[in-house]
Amino acid sequence: MDVKEIRKQFPILDQEVNGHPLVYLDSAATSQKPVSVIEAVNDYYRGYNSNVHRGVHTLGTRATDGYEGAREKVRNFINASSTQEVIFTRGTTTAINTVAASYGRANLAEGDEIVITHMEHHSNIIPWQQLAKETGATLKYVPLQENGTIAIEDVRETVTPQTKIVSIMMVSNVLGTMNPIKEITKIAHENGAVMVVDGAQAAPHMKIDVQDLDCDFFAFSGHKMVGPTGIGVLYGKKKHLNSMEPVEFGGEMIDFVGLQESTWKELPWKFEGGTPIIAGAIGLGAAIDFLEQVGLHNIEEHEHKLAAYALDKMSEVEGMTIFGPSDPGQRAGLVTFNIDDVHPHDVATVLDAEGIAVRAGHHCAQPLMKWLNVSATARASFYLYNTEEDIDKLVAGLVKTKEFFSDVF
Ligand code: 7TS
């Protein structure tokens, strides 16, 4: 994998921020976009912007081909068995909310259980809290191990025959932990529950095979995988999607509309009410082409190397606390940390002055922050365009931060 060549494809990286070359270490929040994705969106608006599935004119046909062609690319990307199982959404959040609102409302009642973990992103907590409130179901949490991993025995203990839904992230956006989704899915199925996977931090970084995982639903966002914002995917097994009611009603998703009753289109369109995210889907298709050309295995390996390098170098900085598994083999390409008493927002501000972009805050995981016993952390996250040199600059910036605040206090 030639990172130098890859970087050339991302025009945004070639700039100075605050007088320093940009070091972008916030890809877990959103990734940067290569020229091919920017041009795919540009070409659609310049050359064949039109609504899909409606008119019979040439531009409409081209737009429909682009949109549906992107669906096939997604199908192949996650190895779904049919494009009927690929629903375009606004992102991971919308995808999980769709499962909760449709499958959840129809299948849960008082006495039933929903199981998640203490490391989930708010997008995989709140939809289930709301569903529990509406249906009288109980929301249960799998506890975490000291090192920020999930023990499979704890999953076995938490999931019971009353459990109807298990919803767990594949990769943590804070701890970097990679969860054993295939094993957890087996436990869910043994108890008669469906398995929902929050794949927001997994799909951009590793080869996903939904048939091999055997999960019932899988959610991810285009903008974290070099695609545009506003587009994401809900994968669902056909047997579930077929029996589920749509969540949004209106144009595009109907078959026949009468005065009192209407019927829906077949899958996947019954879940895509209104004019869809055409440019976004076309951009996501180009993003998938880009990632597959580089190779998901190469990307994963590159990020593992960077994470191991970062763990090694960052832990040498005095006063550093690093959260998540210490074994680089157990984690993906991000490092969440705090330095002594320096507030993470101050860390991020000092780094920004050096042109280094990291995230600071609760990372939409307040229950996890509580578990870690902190109010906030800083996070550096890596992607295919990052280098060891970026990490060296981060470490130098952290040393500077530490020195600066030692003088202040
Ligand atoms: N699930 C996980 C694991 C995430 O990391 C995120 C976004 C989401 C769901 C929501 O994705 P969306 O595209 O629908 O917003 N995570 C982050 C983050 O870590 N920093 O900013 C956004």
Tab-separated table of C-alpha atoms and ligand atoms in Angstrom:
chain	number	residue	atom	x	y	z
A	1	MET	CA	0.000	0.000	0.000
A	2	ASP	CA	1.566	3.272	-1.173
A	3	VAL	CA	0.362	5.861	1.369
A	4	LYS	CA	2.200	8.666	-0.439
A	5	GLU	CA	0.195	7.968	-3.598
A	6	ILE	CA	-3.024	7.568	-1.594
A	7	ARG	CA	-2.501	10.941	0.084
A	8	LYS	CA	-2.297	12.607	-3.333
A	9	GLN	CA	-5.906	11.527	-3.913
A	10	PHE	CA	-7.100	13.574	-0.913
A	11	PRO	CA	-6.760	17.263	-1.850
A	12	ILE	CA	-7.833	18.503	1.606
A	13	LEU	CA	-4.713	17.003	3.204
A	14	ASP	CA	-2.476	19.282	1.170
A	15	GLN	CA	-2.934	22.451	3.201
A	16	GLU	CA	-1.530	24.332	6.152
A	17	VAL	CA	-3.555	24.879	9.315
A	18	ASN	CA	-2.303	27.527	11.731
A	19	GLY	CA	0.978	27.688	9.838
A	20	HIS	CA	1.638	23.927	9.948
A	21	PRO	CA	0.933	21.160	7.434
A	22	LEU	CA	-2.419	19.610	8.383
A	23	VAL	CA	-2.240	16.369	10.377
A	24	TYR	CA	-5.766	14.962	10.262
A	25	LEU	CA	-6.381	12.496	13.097
A	26	ASP	CA	-10.168	12.657	13.352
A	27	SER	CA	-11.335	10.119	10.778
A	28	ALA	CA	-13.487	8.269	13.325
A	29	ALA	CA	-15.688	11.386	13.364
A	30	THR	CA	-15.614	11.726	9.585
A	31	SER	CA	-13.098	10.690	6.954
A	32	GLN	CA	-11.687	12.829	4.172
A	33	LYS	CA	-12.792	12.305	0.560
A	34	PRO	CA	-10.688	11.308	-2.456
A	35	VAL	CA	-10.924	13.113	-5.800
A	36	SER	CA	-12.853	10.196	-7.338
A	37	VAL	CA	-15.684	10.586	-4.804
A	38	ILE	CA	-15.782	14.366	-5.135
A	39	GLU	CA	-15.879	13.983	-8.927
A	40	ALA	CA	-18.586	11.308	-8.880
A	41	VAL	CA	-20.884	13.684	-6.988
A	42	ASN	CA	-19.808	16.594	-9.194
A	43	ASP	CA	-20.420	14.585	-12.399
A	44	TYR	CA	-23.919	13.657	-11.258
A	45	TYR	CA	-24.895	17.284	-10.610
A	46	ARG	CA	-23.177	18.566	-13.753
A	47	GLY	CA	-24.106	15.801	-16.124
A	48	TYR	CA	-27.190	13.804	-15.175
A	49	ASN	CA	-28.944	15.329	-12.163
A	50	SER	CA	-32.475	14.002	-12.244
A	51	ASN	CA	-34.907	12.222	-9.976
A	52	VAL	CA	-34.855	8.430	-9.950
A	53	HIS	CA	-37.468	5.739	-10.641
A	54	ARG	CA	-39.935	8.250	-12.061
A	55	GLY	CA	-39.555	9.751	-15.510
A	56	VAL	CA	-38.724	7.820	-18.619
A	57	HIS	CA	-36.322	10.446	-19.896
A	58	THR	CA	-32.635	9.770	-20.456
A	59	LEU	CA	-31.241	11.696	-17.490
A	60	GLY	CA	-33.719	9.981	-15.179
A	61	THR	CA	-32.569	6.602	-16.454
A	62	ARG	CA	-28.910	7.530	-15.920
A	63	ALA	CA	-29.616	8.779	-12.400
A	64	THR	CA	-31.562	5.589	-11.611
A	65	ASP	CA	-28.730	3.466	-12.997
A	66	GLY	CA	-26.217	5.392	-10.864
A	67	TYR	CA	-28.331	5.062	-7.725
A	68	GLU	CA	-29.167	1.383	-8.172
A	69	GLY	CA	-25.626	0.638	-9.365
A	70	ALA	CA	-24.379	2.013	-6.042
A	71	ARG	CA	-26.746	-0.371	-4.234
A	72	GLU	CA	-25.161	-3.305	-6.033
A	73	LYS	CA	-21.698	-2.020	-5.026
A	74	VAL	CA	-22.833	-1.919	-1.392
A	75	ARG	CA	-24.293	-5.422	-1.691
A	76	ASN	CA	-21.004	-6.755	-2.925
A	77	PHE	CA	-19.010	-4.707	-0.355
A	78	ILE	CA	-20.759	-6.382	2.597
A	79	ASN	CA	-21.539	-9.651	0.777
A	80	ALA	CA	-25.309	-9.397	1.196
A	81	SER	CA	-27.151	-12.049	-0.770
A	82	SER	CA	-29.444	-9.574	-2.555
A	83	THR	CA	-29.783	-5.841	-3.247
A	84	GLN	CA	-33.246	-6.161	-1.662
A	85	GLU	CA	-31.409	-6.355	1.642
A	86	VAL	CA	-29.596	-3.034	1.131
A	87	ILE	CA	-31.550	0.033	2.238
A	88	PHE	CA	-30.090	3.491	1.806
A	89	THR	CA	-30.463	5.673	4.905
A	90	ARG	CA	-29.033	8.954	6.123
A	91	GLY	CA	-26.404	7.106	8.162
A	92	THR	CA	-25.893	4.679	11.030
A	93	THR	CA	-28.178	6.655	13.344
A	94	THR	CA	-31.127	6.507	10.944
A	95	ALA	CA	-30.472	2.829	10.219
A	96	ILE	CA	-30.591	1.823	13.902
A	97	ASN	CA	-33.644	4.013	14.510
A	98	THR	CA	-35.392	2.273	11.608
A	99	VAL	CA	-34.832	-1.153	13.182
A	100	ALA	CA	-36.009	0.077	16.584
A	101	ALA	CA	-39.088	1.839	15.206
A	102	SER	CA	-40.154	-0.903	12.803
A	103	TYR	CA	-38.910	-4.302	14.002
A	104	GLY	CA	-38.818	-3.193	17.644
A	105	ARG	CA	-42.343	-1.798	17.934
A	106	ALA	CA	-43.828	-4.818	16.167
A	107	ASN	CA	-41.975	-7.498	18.113
A	108	LEU	CA	-41.390	-6.265	21.662
A	109	ALA	CA	-43.729	-6.199	24.639
A	110	GLU	CA	-43.562	-5.931	28.398
A	111	GLY	CA	-41.236	-8.518	29.903
A	112	ASP	CA	-39.005	-8.646	26.804
A	113	GLU	CA	-35.382	-7.543	26.904
A	114	ILE	CA	-33.038	-5.536	24.701
A	115	VAL	CA	-29.319	-6.118	25.307
A	116	ILE	CA	-26.566	-3.600	24.510
A	117	THR	CA	-23.182	-2.859	26.172
A	118	HIS	CA	-21.603	-0.112	28.249
A	119	MET	CA	-19.389	0.944	25.343
A	120	GLU	CA	-22.139	1.885	22.848
A	121	HIS	CA	-22.406	5.164	20.944
A	122	HIS	CA	-25.520	7.218	21.829
A	123	SER	CA	-26.974	6.211	18.442
A	124	ASN	CA	-27.051	2.630	19.677
A	125	ILE	CA	-28.411	3.478	23.132
A	126	ILE	CA	-31.169	6.043	22.817
A	127	PRO	CA	-33.309	4.317	20.131
A	128	TRP	CA	-33.441	1.285	22.468
A	129	GLN	CA	-34.198	3.411	25.536
A	130	GLN	CA	-37.122	4.939	23.668
A	131	LEU	CA	-38.297	1.531	22.454
A	132	ALA	CA	-38.090	0.151	26.003
A	133	LYS	CA	-40.202	3.059	27.270
A	134	GLU	CA	-42.816	2.577	24.539
A	135	THR	CA	-43.126	-1.185	24.850
A	136	GLY	CA	-42.378	-1.830	28.523
A	137	ALA	CA	-39.324	-3.896	27.575
A	138	THR	CA	-36.171	-3.800	29.729
A	139	LEU	CA	-32.853	-2.427	28.476
A	140	LYS	CA	-29.916	-4.461	29.777
A	141	TYR	CA	-26.184	-3.772	29.527
A	142	VAL	CA	-23.319	-6.233	29.109
A	143	PRO	CA	-20.580	-5.028	31.504
A	144	LEU	CA	-17.030	-4.356	30.334
A	145	GLN	CA	-13.786	-5.936	31.436
A	146	GLU	CA	-11.095	-3.841	33.092
A	147	ASN	CA	-9.220	-3.570	29.755
A	148	GLY	CA	-12.255	-2.318	27.811
A	149	THR	CA	-13.245	-5.580	26.155
A	150	ILE	CA	-16.393	-7.692	26.418
A	151	ALA	CA	-16.148	-11.164	27.973
A	152	ILE	CA	-18.216	-13.685	26.053
A	153	GLU	CA	-19.351	-15.243	29.384
A	154	ASP	CA	-20.874	-11.888	30.317
A	155	VAL	CA	-22.800	-11.867	27.022
A	156	ARG	CA	-24.027	-15.393	27.796
A	157	GLU	CA	-25.157	-14.265	31.220
A	158	THR	CA	-26.942	-11.110	30.051
A	159	VAL	CA	-28.762	-12.541	27.015
A	160	THR	CA	-31.727	-14.738	28.035
A	161	PRO	CA	-34.708	-16.339	26.281
A	162	GLN	CA	-36.601	-13.090	27.102
A	163	THR	CA	-34.125	-11.134	24.979
A	164	LYS	CA	-35.602	-10.110	21.641
A	165	ILE	CA	-32.878	-7.774	20.369
A	166	VAL	CA	-29.106	-7.708	20.901
A	167	SER	CA	-27.453	-4.574	19.473
A	168	ILE	CA	-23.693	-4.144	19.736
A	169	MET	CA	-20.984	-2.111	18.021
A	170	MET	CA	-18.423	-4.058	16.006
A	171	VAL	CA	-15.620	-1.586	16.784
A	172	SER	CA	-15.692	0.965	19.614
A	173	ASN	CA	-15.275	4.611	18.580
A	174	VAL	CA	-13.631	5.326	21.952
A	175	LEU	CA	-11.782	2.215	23.118
A	176	GLY	CA	-10.907	0.869	19.677
A	177	THR	CA	-12.045	-2.545	20.936
A	178	MET	CA	-13.034	-5.037	18.242
A	179	ASN	CA	-15.978	-7.058	19.504
A	180	PRO	CA	-16.510	-10.757	18.644
A	181	ILE	CA	-19.720	-10.162	16.697
A	182	LYS	CA	-19.906	-13.631	15.167
A	183	GLU	CA	-19.833	-15.307	18.581
A	184	ILE	CA	-22.277	-12.809	20.072
A	185	THR	CA	-24.650	-13.357	17.120
A	186	LYS	CA	-24.639	-17.094	17.864
A	187	ILE	CA	-25.604	-16.419	21.480
A	188	ALA	CA	-28.383	-14.038	20.374
A	189	HIS	CA	-29.774	-16.644	17.969
A	190	GLU	CA	-29.571	-19.471	20.541
A	191	ASN	CA	-31.861	-17.333	22.701
A	192	GLY	CA	-34.237	-16.466	19.851
A	193	ALA	CA	-33.119	-12.827	19.590
A	194	VAL	CA	-32.129	-10.858	16.487
A	195	MET	CA	-28.617	-9.405	16.231
A	196	VAL	CA	-28.168	-5.759	15.233
A	197	VAL	CA	-24.609	-4.618	14.486
A	198	ASP	CA	-23.490	-0.991	14.690
A	199	GLY	CA	-20.823	-1.167	12.001
A	200	ALA	CA	-20.050	2.581	11.843
A	201	GLN	CA	-16.401	2.118	12.898
A	202	ALA	CA	-15.962	-1.283	11.275
A	203	ALA	CA	-17.162	-1.019	7.671
A	204	PRO	CA	-14.588	1.681	6.730
A	205	HIS	CA	-11.670	-0.348	8.045
A	206	MET	CA	-12.129	-4.088	7.489
A	207	LYS	CA	-13.795	-6.546	5.140
A	208	ILE	CA	-17.395	-7.080	6.219
A	209	ASP	CA	-19.270	-10.251	5.323
A	210	VAL	CA	-22.815	-10.086	6.702
A	211	GLN	CA	-23.530	-13.672	5.677
A	212	ASP	CA	-20.506	-14.935	7.545
A	213	LEU	CA	-21.376	-12.827	10.625
A	214	ASP	CA	-24.952	-14.108	10.248
A	215	CYS	CA	-26.229	-10.870	11.844
A	216	ASP	CA	-29.850	-9.866	11.202
A	217	PHE	CA	-29.153	-6.136	10.720
A	218	PHE	CA	-25.955	-4.183	10.024
A	219	ALA	CA	-25.744	-0.364	10.037
A	220	PHE	CA	-23.002	1.938	8.713
A	221	SER	CA	-22.309	5.478	7.452
A	222	GLY	CA	-20.819	6.555	4.126
A	223	HIS	CA	-19.048	9.627	5.481
A	224	LYS	CA	-16.697	7.580	7.673
A	225	MET	CA	-15.546	5.491	4.683
A	226	VAL	CA	-14.380	8.237	2.303
A	227	GLY	CA	-17.935	8.775	1.043
A	228	PRO	CA	-20.193	11.831	1.299
A	229	THR	CA	-22.197	12.866	4.366
A	230	GLY	CA	-25.925	12.153	4.397
A	231	ILE	CA	-25.759	8.588	3.091
A	232	GLY	CA	-25.608	5.334	5.008
A	233	VAL	CA	-26.859	1.796	4.843
A	234	LEU	CA	-29.162	-0.510	6.713
A	235	TYR	CA	-28.578	-4.125	5.776
A	236	GLY	CA	-31.296	-6.513	6.942
A	237	LYS	CA	-32.103	-10.132	6.264
A	238	LYS	CA	-34.917	-10.358	3.752
A	239	LYS	CA	-37.067	-12.503	6.062
A	240	HIS	CA	-37.175	-9.640	8.586
A	241	LEU	CA	-37.426	-6.736	6.159
A	242	ASN	CA	-40.289	-8.385	4.279
A	243	SER	CA	-42.441	-8.564	7.385
A	244	MET	CA	-41.482	-5.110	8.705
A	245	GLU	CA	-43.583	-1.964	8.230
A	246	PRO	CA	-41.954	1.102	6.699
A	247	VAL	CA	-41.137	3.979	9.058
A	248	GLU	CA	-41.473	6.833	6.567
A	249	PHE	CA	-44.510	7.104	4.332
A	250	GLY	CA	-44.942	9.154	1.159
A	251	GLY	CA	-43.696	9.221	-2.407
A	252	GLU	CA	-41.356	6.611	-3.910
A	253	MET	CA	-42.207	3.891	-1.377
A	254	ILE	CA	-45.776	3.114	-2.481
A	255	ASP	CA	-47.291	0.651	-4.907
A	256	PHE	CA	-50.953	1.774	-4.855
A	257	VAL	CA	-52.553	4.669	-2.984
A	258	GLY	CA	-56.289	4.727	-2.281
A	259	LEU	CA	-58.345	7.178	-0.254
A	260	GLN	CA	-58.094	5.157	2.954
A	261	GLU	CA	-55.573	2.424	2.273
A	262	SER	CA	-52.255	2.098	0.457
A	263	THR	CA	-49.805	-0.641	-0.359
A	264	TRP	CA	-46.026	-0.555	-0.417
A	265	LYS	CA	-43.418	-1.190	-3.064
A	266	GLU	CA	-41.303	-4.290	-2.701
A	267	LEU	CA	-37.910	-4.309	-0.960
A	268	PRO	CA	-35.769	-2.300	-0.634
A	269	TRP	CA	-37.815	0.695	-1.834
A	270	LYS	CA	-40.589	0.405	0.746
A	271	PHE	CA	-38.085	1.735	3.279
A	272	GLU	CA	-36.955	4.655	1.104
A	273	GLY	CA	-39.820	7.154	1.274
A	274	GLY	CA	-39.365	10.444	-0.613
A	275	THR	CA	-36.742	11.441	-3.147
A	276	PRO	CA	-33.718	9.408	-2.107
A	277	ILE	CA	-30.153	10.542	-1.433
A	278	ILE	CA	-29.127	10.158	-5.061
A	279	ALA	CA	-25.843	12.097	-5.090
A	280	GLY	CA	-24.883	10.548	-1.763
A	281	ALA	CA	-25.449	7.011	-2.980
A	282	ILE	CA	-23.478	7.656	-6.168
A	283	GLY	CA	-20.662	9.117	-4.034
A	284	LEU	CA	-20.791	6.086	-1.743
A	285	GLY	CA	-20.474	3.810	-4.772
A	286	ALA	CA	-17.301	5.698	-5.791
A	287	ALA	CA	-16.029	5.435	-2.197
A	288	ILE	CA	-16.470	1.663	-2.276
A	289	ASP	CA	-14.607	1.482	-5.614
A	290	PHE	CA	-11.773	3.467	-4.033
A	291	LEU	CA	-11.543	1.340	-0.864
A	292	GLU	CA	-11.711	-1.897	-2.822
A	293	GLN	CA	-8.985	-0.743	-5.170
A	294	VAL	CA	-6.694	-0.132	-2.191
A	295	GLY	CA	-7.936	-3.360	-0.575
A	296	LEU	CA	-9.725	-3.607	2.766
A	297	HIS	CA	-7.134	-6.069	4.060
A	298	ASN	CA	-4.336	-3.627	3.249
A	299	ILE	CA	-6.209	-0.802	4.985
A	300	GLU	CA	-6.793	-2.921	8.090
A	301	GLU	CA	-3.162	-3.999	8.252
A	302	HIS	CA	-1.915	-0.426	7.769
A	303	GLU	CA	-4.144	0.859	10.576
A	304	HIS	CA	-3.122	-1.925	12.952
A	305	LYS	CA	0.509	-0.992	12.381
A	306	LEU	CA	-0.245	2.680	13.014
A	307	ALA	CA	-2.210	1.872	16.176
A	308	ALA	CA	0.620	-0.293	17.526
A	309	TYR	CA	3.149	2.449	16.706
A	310	ALA	CA	0.945	5.109	18.335
A	311	LEU	CA	0.356	3.043	21.479
A	312	ASP	CA	4.076	2.517	21.796
A	313	LYS	CA	5.109	6.154	21.238
A	314	MET	CA	2.241	7.799	23.108
A	315	SER	CA	2.690	5.695	26.222
A	316	GLU	CA	6.218	7.156	26.518
A	317	VAL	CA	4.746	10.625	27.134
A	318	GLU	CA	4.784	11.430	30.838
A	319	GLY	CA	1.375	11.530	32.535
A	320	MET	CA	-0.385	9.748	29.679
A	321	THR	CA	-3.428	7.530	30.315
A	322	ILE	CA	-4.506	5.439	27.339
A	323	PHE	CA	-7.959	3.858	27.383
A	324	GLY	CA	-8.923	0.536	25.842
A	325	PRO	CA	-7.062	-2.738	25.309
A	326	SER	CA	-3.282	-2.460	25.682
A	327	ASP	CA	-2.802	-5.337	23.234
A	328	PRO	CA	-2.669	-3.741	19.757
A	329	GLY	CA	-3.954	-7.028	18.310
A	330	GLN	CA	-7.256	-6.468	20.083
A	331	ARG	CA	-7.904	-2.976	18.780
A	332	ALA	CA	-8.573	-0.916	15.694
A	333	GLY	CA	-6.871	2.276	14.488
A	334	LEU	CA	-7.646	4.840	17.147
A	335	VAL	CA	-6.197	5.871	20.492
A	336	THR	CA	-8.211	7.620	23.197
A	337	PHE	CA	-6.221	9.267	25.964
A	338	ASN	CA	-5.864	11.877	28.680
A	339	ILE	CA	-2.761	13.638	29.964
A	340	ASP	CA	-2.653	14.165	33.729
A	341	ASP	CA	-5.037	16.939	34.751
A	342	VAL	CA	-5.017	18.746	31.423
A	343	HIS	CA	-8.571	19.017	30.101
A	344	PRO	CA	-8.920	17.205	26.749
A	345	HIS	CA	-10.309	20.374	25.151
A	346	ASP	CA	-7.074	22.133	26.108
A	347	VAL	CA	-5.087	19.231	24.632
A	348	ALA	CA	-7.032	19.531	21.380
A	349	THR	CA	-6.590	23.316	21.327
A	350	VAL	CA	-2.803	23.157	21.771
A	351	LEU	CA	-2.589	20.438	19.105
A	352	ASP	CA	-4.760	22.500	16.744
A	353	ALA	CA	-2.285	25.351	17.021
A	354	GLU	CA	0.257	22.837	15.622
A	355	GLY	CA	-2.064	21.929	12.741
A	356	ILE	CA	-3.049	18.615	14.350
A	357	ALA	CA	-6.766	17.738	14.367
A	358	VAL	CA	-7.919	15.408	17.168
A	359	ARG	CA	-11.278	15.004	18.849
A	360	ALA	CA	-12.031	15.976	22.445
A	361	GLY	CA	-15.198	15.375	24.426
A	362	HIS	CA	-17.448	12.503	25.383
A	363	HIS	CA	-17.509	11.084	21.820
A	364	CYS	CA	-21.274	10.466	22.071
A	365	ALA	CA	-20.620	7.768	24.666
A	366	GLN	CA	-21.558	9.266	28.029
A	367	PRO	CA	-22.317	5.908	29.711
A	368	LEU	CA	-18.838	4.752	28.685
A	369	MET	CA	-17.277	7.968	30.064
A	370	LYS	CA	-19.027	7.196	33.355
A	371	TRP	CA	-17.643	3.676	33.276
A	372	LEU	CA	-14.148	5.061	32.608
A	373	ASN	CA	-14.719	7.557	35.408
A	374	VAL	CA	-13.838	10.578	33.267
A	375	SER	CA	-15.936	13.446	31.933
A	376	ALA	CA	-14.143	13.607	28.609
A	377	THR	CA	-11.113	12.332	26.699
A	378	ALA	CA	-9.014	13.228	23.672
A	379	ARG	CA	-8.900	10.851	20.696
A	380	ALA	CA	-6.595	10.406	17.717
A	381	SER	CA	-8.040	8.222	14.967
A	382	PHE	CA	-6.242	6.935	11.892
A	383	TYR	CA	-7.172	5.997	8.362
A	384	LEU	CA	-5.527	4.836	5.184
A	385	TYR	CA	-3.939	8.238	4.487
A	386	ASN	CA	-2.185	8.564	7.870
A	387	THR	CA	1.510	7.883	8.404
A	388	GLU	CA	3.956	7.220	11.237
A	389	GLU	CA	5.169	10.770	10.650
A	390	ASP	CA	1.655	12.018	11.588
A	391	ILE	CA	1.957	10.101	14.850
A	392	ASP	CA	5.438	11.489	15.503
A	393	LYS	CA	3.992	14.985	15.107
A	394	LEU	CA	1.145	14.097	17.461
A	395	VAL	CA	3.569	12.833	20.083
A	396	ALA	CA	5.723	15.969	19.752
A	397	GLY	CA	2.540	18.027	20.153
A	398	LEU	CA	1.583	16.065	23.256
A	399	VAL	CA	5.000	16.620	24.811
A	400	LYS	CA	4.573	20.339	24.105
A	401	THR	CA	1.093	20.282	25.659
A	402	LYS	CA	2.440	18.591	28.746
A	403	GLU	CA	5.291	21.123	29.072
A	404	PHE	CA	2.966	24.069	28.507
A	405	PHE	CA	0.546	23.000	31.228
A	406	SER	CA	3.339	22.035	33.671
A	407	ASP	CA	4.452	25.700	33.445
A	408	VAL	CA	0.905	26.934	34.014
A	409	PHE	CA	0.154	24.788	37.069
B	1	7TS	N1	-22.017	4.356	15.944
B	1	7TS	C1	-20.697	4.537	16.145
B	1	7TS	C2	-19.878	3.426	16.689
B	1	7TS	C3	-20.119	5.759	15.802
B	1	7TS	O1	-18.817	5.931	16.007
B	1	7TS	C4	-20.924	6.792	15.266
B	1	7TS	C5	-20.373	8.158	14.977
B	1	7TS	C6	-22.284	6.527	15.056
B	1	7TS	C7	-22.793	5.307	15.421
B	1	7TS	C8	-23.210	7.525	14.441
B	1	7TS	O2	-22.922	7.670	13.093
B	1	7TS	P1	-23.700	8.755	12.203
B	1	7TS	O3	-22.974	8.743	10.911
B	1	7TS	O4	-25.112	8.323	12.103
B	1	7TS	O5	-23.560	10.064	12.952
B	1	7TS	N2	-19.219	8.480	15.712
B	1	7TS	C9	-18.640	9.678	15.872
B	1	7TS	C10	-17.483	9.850	16.618
B	1	7TS	O6	-16.872	8.965	17.195
B	1	7TS	N3	-17.142	11.167	16.594
B	1	7TS	O7	-18.042	11.818	15.858
B	1	7TS	C11	-18.965	10.907	15.395
